[in-house]
mmCIF file of C-alpha atoms in Angstrom:
data_model
loop_
_atom_site.group_PDB
_atom_site.id
_atom_site.type_symbol
_atom_site.label_atom_id
_atom_site.label_comp_id
_atom_site.label_asym_id
_atom_site.label_seq_id
_atom_site.Cartn_x
_atom_site.Cartn_y
_atom_site.Cartn_z
ATOM 1 C CA UNK A 1 -1.519 36.928 -36.572
ATOM 2 C CA UNK A 2 -3.319 40.188 -36.545
ATOM 3 C CA UNK A 3 -4.225 41.670 -39.876
ATOM 4 C CA UNK A 4 -4.276 45.483 -40.102
ATOM 5 C CA UNK A 5 -5.414 46.675 -43.520
ATOM 6 C CA UNK A 6 -4.100 50.019 -44.637
ATOM 7 C CA UNK A 7 -6.414 53.015 -45.206
ATOM 8 C CA UNK A 8 -5.231 53.491 -48.784
ATOM 9 C CA UNK A 9 -8.117 53.493 -51.274
ATOM 10 C CA UNK A 10 -6.243 51.523 -53.926
ATOM 11 C CA UNK A 11 -7.228 47.873 -53.435
ATOM 12 C CA UNK A 12 -4.227 46.434 -55.297
ATOM 13 C CA UNK A 13 -1.922 48.672 -53.316
ATOM 14 C CA UNK A 14 -3.708 47.627 -50.116
ATOM 15 C CA UNK A 15 -3.173 44.026 -50.917
ATOM 16 C CA UNK A 16 0.571 44.548 -51.497
ATOM 17 C CA UNK A 17 0.959 46.603 -48.287
ATOM 18 C CA UNK A 18 -0.974 43.988 -46.362
ATOM 19 C CA UNK A 19 1.237 41.207 -47.685
ATOM 20 C CA UNK A 20 4.412 43.101 -46.806
ATOM 21 C CA UNK A 21 3.078 43.897 -43.360
ATOM 22 C CA UNK A 22 2.023 40.292 -42.730
ATOM 23 C CA UNK A 23 5.390 39.011 -43.969
ATOM 24 C CA UNK A 24 7.252 41.425 -41.668
ATOM 25 C CA UNK A 25 5.047 40.515 -38.728
ATOM 26 C CA UNK A 26 5.536 36.758 -39.404
ATOM 27 C CA UNK A 27 9.340 37.235 -39.458
ATOM 28 C CA UNK A 28 9.259 39.267 -36.223
ATOM 29 C CA UNK A 29 7.083 36.745 -34.538
ATOM 30 C CA UNK A 30 9.317 33.889 -35.670
ATOM 31 C CA UNK A 31 12.435 35.693 -34.443
ATOM 32 C CA UNK A 32 10.912 36.460 -31.020
ATOM 33 C CA UNK A 33 9.609 32.879 -30.629
ATOM 34 C CA UNK A 34 13.046 31.460 -31.544
ATOM 35 C CA UNK A 35 14.672 33.814 -29.092
ATOM 36 C CA UNK A 36 12.275 32.754 -26.335
ATOM 37 C CA UNK A 37 12.917 29.084 -26.974
ATOM 38 C CA UNK A 38 16.708 29.480 -27.127
ATOM 39 C CA UNK A 39 16.773 31.204 -23.711
ATOM 40 C CA UNK A 40 14.306 28.829 -21.966
ATOM 41 C CA UNK A 41 17.263 26.712 -20.747
ATOM 42 C CA UNK A 42 18.061 29.500 -18.244
ATOM 43 C CA UNK A 43 14.922 28.570 -16.296
ATOM 44 C CA UNK A 44 15.341 24.812 -16.422
ATOM 45 C CA UNK A 45 16.583 22.893 -13.335
ATOM 46 C CA UNK A 46 20.308 22.282 -13.395
ATOM 47 C CA UNK A 47 21.687 18.805 -12.860
ATOM 48 C CA UNK A 48 25.185 18.874 -11.477
ATOM 49 C CA UNK A 49 27.285 16.021 -12.789
ATOM 50 C CA UNK A 50 30.921 15.287 -12.016
ATOM 51 C CA UNK A 51 32.733 13.551 -14.863
ATOM 52 C CA UNK A 52 36.155 14.216 -13.429
ATOM 53 C CA UNK A 53 37.004 12.211 -10.367
ATOM 54 C CA UNK A 54 39.787 14.680 -9.476
ATOM 55 C CA UNK A 55 37.367 17.585 -9.145
ATOM 56 C CA UNK A 56 34.868 18.217 -6.402
ATOM 57 C CA UNK A 57 31.225 17.613 -7.310
ATOM 58 C CA UNK A 58 28.628 20.243 -6.452
ATOM 59 C CA UNK A 59 26.576 17.601 -4.728
ATOM 60 C CA UNK A 60 27.107 13.989 -3.659
ATOM 61 C CA UNK A 61 24.418 11.281 -3.680
ATOM 62 C CA UNK A 62 23.963 9.025 -0.683
ATOM 63 C CA UNK A 63 21.708 5.989 -0.015
ATOM 64 C CA UNK A 64 21.386 4.927 -3.674
ATOM 65 C CA UNK A 65 20.308 8.447 -4.620
ATOM 66 C CA UNK A 66 17.630 8.729 -1.896
ATOM 67 C CA UNK A 67 19.409 11.760 -0.543
ATOM 68 C CA UNK A 68 22.350 13.963 -1.422
ATOM 69 C CA UNK A 69 24.385 16.738 0.150
ATOM 70 C CA UNK A 70 26.209 19.890 -0.967
ATOM 71 C CA UNK A 71 27.299 21.143 2.444
ATOM 72 C CA UNK A 72 29.796 19.610 4.843
ATOM 73 C CA UNK A 73 30.127 20.229 8.552
ATOM 74 C CA UNK A 74 33.235 20.125 10.700
ATOM 75 C CA UNK A 75 32.383 19.600 14.350
ATOM 76 C CA UNK A 76 34.643 20.390 17.304
ATOM 77 C CA UNK A 77 33.394 19.021 20.571
ATOM 78 C CA UNK A 78 34.325 18.427 24.190
ATOM 79 C CA UNK A 79 32.901 17.690 27.629
ATOM 80 C CA UNK A 80 32.857 20.388 30.255
ATOM 81 C CA UNK A 81 32.292 20.191 34.033
ATOM 82 C CA UNK A 82 29.865 21.872 36.391
ATOM 83 C CA UNK A 83 26.337 23.210 36.016
ATOM 84 C CA UNK A 84 25.652 24.820 32.640
ATOM 85 C CA UNK A 85 24.685 28.089 34.327
ATOM 86 C CA UNK A 86 27.794 28.470 36.424
ATOM 87 C CA UNK A 87 30.482 26.262 34.815
ATOM 88 C CA UNK A 88 33.899 27.906 34.703
ATOM 89 C CA UNK A 89 35.104 25.427 32.088
ATOM 90 C CA UNK A 90 32.144 26.226 29.852
ATOM 91 C CA UNK A 91 32.789 29.930 30.352
ATOM 92 C CA UNK A 92 36.429 29.472 29.283
ATOM 93 C CA UNK A 93 35.334 27.552 26.223
ATOM 94 C CA UNK A 94 32.894 30.395 25.322
ATOM 95 C CA UNK A 95 35.805 32.880 25.542
ATOM 96 C CA UNK A 96 37.896 30.741 23.201
ATOM 97 C CA UNK A 97 34.988 30.642 20.750
ATOM 98 C CA UNK A 98 34.734 34.430 20.932
ATOM 99 C CA UNK A 99 38.488 34.730 20.272
ATOM 100 C CA UNK A 100 38.535 32.398 17.261
ATOM 101 C CA UNK A 101 35.133 33.169 15.690
ATOM 102 C CA UNK A 102 36.454 35.915 13.353
ATOM 103 C CA UNK A 103 39.018 33.465 11.907
ATOM 104 C CA UNK A 104 36.425 30.705 11.647
ATOM 105 C CA UNK A 105 34.104 32.951 9.677
ATOM 106 C CA UNK A 106 36.862 33.670 7.146
ATOM 107 C CA UNK A 107 36.796 30.013 6.043
ATOM 108 C CA UNK A 108 33.887 30.648 3.592
ATOM 109 C CA UNK A 109 31.648 33.543 2.691
ATOM 110 C CA UNK A 110 28.776 31.019 3.070
ATOM 111 C CA UNK A 111 29.760 29.434 6.387
ATOM 112 C CA UNK A 112 27.189 28.640 9.044
ATOM 113 C CA UNK A 113 28.446 28.382 12.627
ATOM 114 C CA UNK A 114 26.307 26.691 15.296
ATOM 115 C CA UNK A 115 27.049 26.322 18.972
ATOM 116 C CA UNK A 116 25.381 23.470 20.853
ATOM 117 C CA UNK A 117 25.431 23.026 24.610
ATOM 118 C CA UNK A 118 23.809 20.190 26.447
ATOM 119 C CA UNK A 119 23.297 20.837 30.173
ATOM 120 C CA UNK A 120 22.427 17.263 31.077
ATOM 121 C CA UNK A 121 25.313 15.357 29.384
ATOM 122 C CA UNK A 122 27.754 18.334 29.561
ATOM 123 C CA UNK A 123 28.474 18.396 25.827
ATOM 124 C CA UNK A 124 29.820 21.454 24.039
ATOM 125 C CA UNK A 125 29.867 21.416 20.262
ATOM 126 C CA UNK A 126 30.855 23.986 17.619
ATOM 127 C CA UNK A 127 29.589 23.079 14.150
ATOM 128 C CA UNK A 128 30.918 24.879 11.076
ATOM 129 C CA UNK A 129 29.068 24.058 7.850
ATOM 130 C CA UNK A 130 30.426 25.129 4.446
ATOM 131 C CA UNK A 131 29.481 24.503 0.840
ATOM 132 C CA UNK A 132 31.069 21.433 -0.633
ATOM 133 C CA UNK A 133 33.273 23.426 -2.965
ATOM 134 C CA UNK A 134 34.782 25.331 0.027
ATOM 135 C CA UNK A 135 35.319 22.188 2.130
ATOM 136 C CA UNK A 136 38.268 20.748 0.143
ATOM 137 C CA UNK A 137 40.470 23.839 0.471
ATOM 138 C CA UNK A 138 39.578 24.131 4.197
ATOM 139 C CA UNK A 139 40.440 20.481 4.749
ATOM 140 C CA UNK A 140 43.758 20.933 2.944
ATOM 141 C CA UNK A 141 44.574 23.808 5.327
ATOM 142 C CA UNK A 142 44.060 21.463 8.336
ATOM 143 C CA UNK A 143 40.666 23.066 9.061
ATOM 144 C CA UNK A 144 42.423 26.203 10.331
ATOM 145 C CA UNK A 145 42.105 27.431 13.054
ATOM 146 C CA UNK A 146 41.142 23.980 14.390
ATOM 147 C CA UNK A 147 44.496 22.894 15.830
ATOM 148 C CA UNK A 148 44.975 26.102 17.820
ATOM 149 C CA UNK A 149 41.355 26.179 19.033
ATOM 150 C CA UNK A 150 41.423 22.546 20.157
ATOM 151 C CA UNK A 151 44.754 23.009 21.947
ATOM 152 C CA UNK A 152 43.377 26.043 23.744
ATOM 153 C CA UNK A 153 40.181 24.377 24.991
ATOM 154 C CA UNK A 154 42.062 21.131 25.752
ATOM 155 C CA UNK A 155 44.232 23.088 28.217
ATOM 156 C CA UNK A 156 41.155 24.390 30.108
ATOM 157 C CA UNK A 157 40.671 22.782 33.529
ATOM 158 C CA UNK A 158 37.496 20.687 33.524
ATOM 159 C CA UNK A 159 37.457 20.131 29.749
ATOM 160 C CA UNK A 160 37.902 16.608 28.455
ATOM 161 C CA UNK A 161 37.231 14.396 25.406
ATOM 162 C CA UNK A 162 38.218 17.014 22.880
ATOM 163 C CA UNK A 163 37.248 15.521 19.498
ATOM 164 C CA UNK A 164 36.392 16.365 15.894
ATOM 165 C CA UNK A 165 34.065 14.901 13.318
ATOM 166 C CA UNK A 166 33.285 15.598 9.685
ATOM 167 C CA UNK A 167 29.671 15.072 8.736
ATOM 168 C CA UNK A 168 27.147 16.311 6.169
ATOM 169 C CA UNK A 169 24.670 18.914 7.331
ATOM 170 C CA UNK A 170 21.709 19.684 5.089
ATOM 171 C CA UNK A 171 18.587 21.704 5.743
ATOM 172 C CA UNK A 172 15.670 19.655 4.405
#
């Protein structure tokens, strides 16, 4: 600690003042150091552990812990007909996506929606990825508006193999 002697000419008085000052500084330093140590946990990595099987974990381990996930994707897919540049069935699917997209985005404030189109195998996929904690409630609602969307695209001429899949989707 720093020692700052007083400018008082009385040596005995100086010694007392210095002792009081040093004692006060030591207490202040001890308090600040204790405060710093007690708040250090705020910067430590957090390990999410689920001790209750009925609740949803914040992440799930896979492959003996070699990987984990905290986001789940619901995929809606189908086959369309025609050339990707001029396909009427693909155009109709795009219009259905445009119609339902506002409802899809209400599923979670942290939803990611990806559209995939393959021009060679004629695949159309809509992938909605949500945090794990939002997936359970969405699943319980039947993945709304899934049923209506799939019914709509299933009625489009040239659309076939309307399917769904639930998968993990992690950015690594």
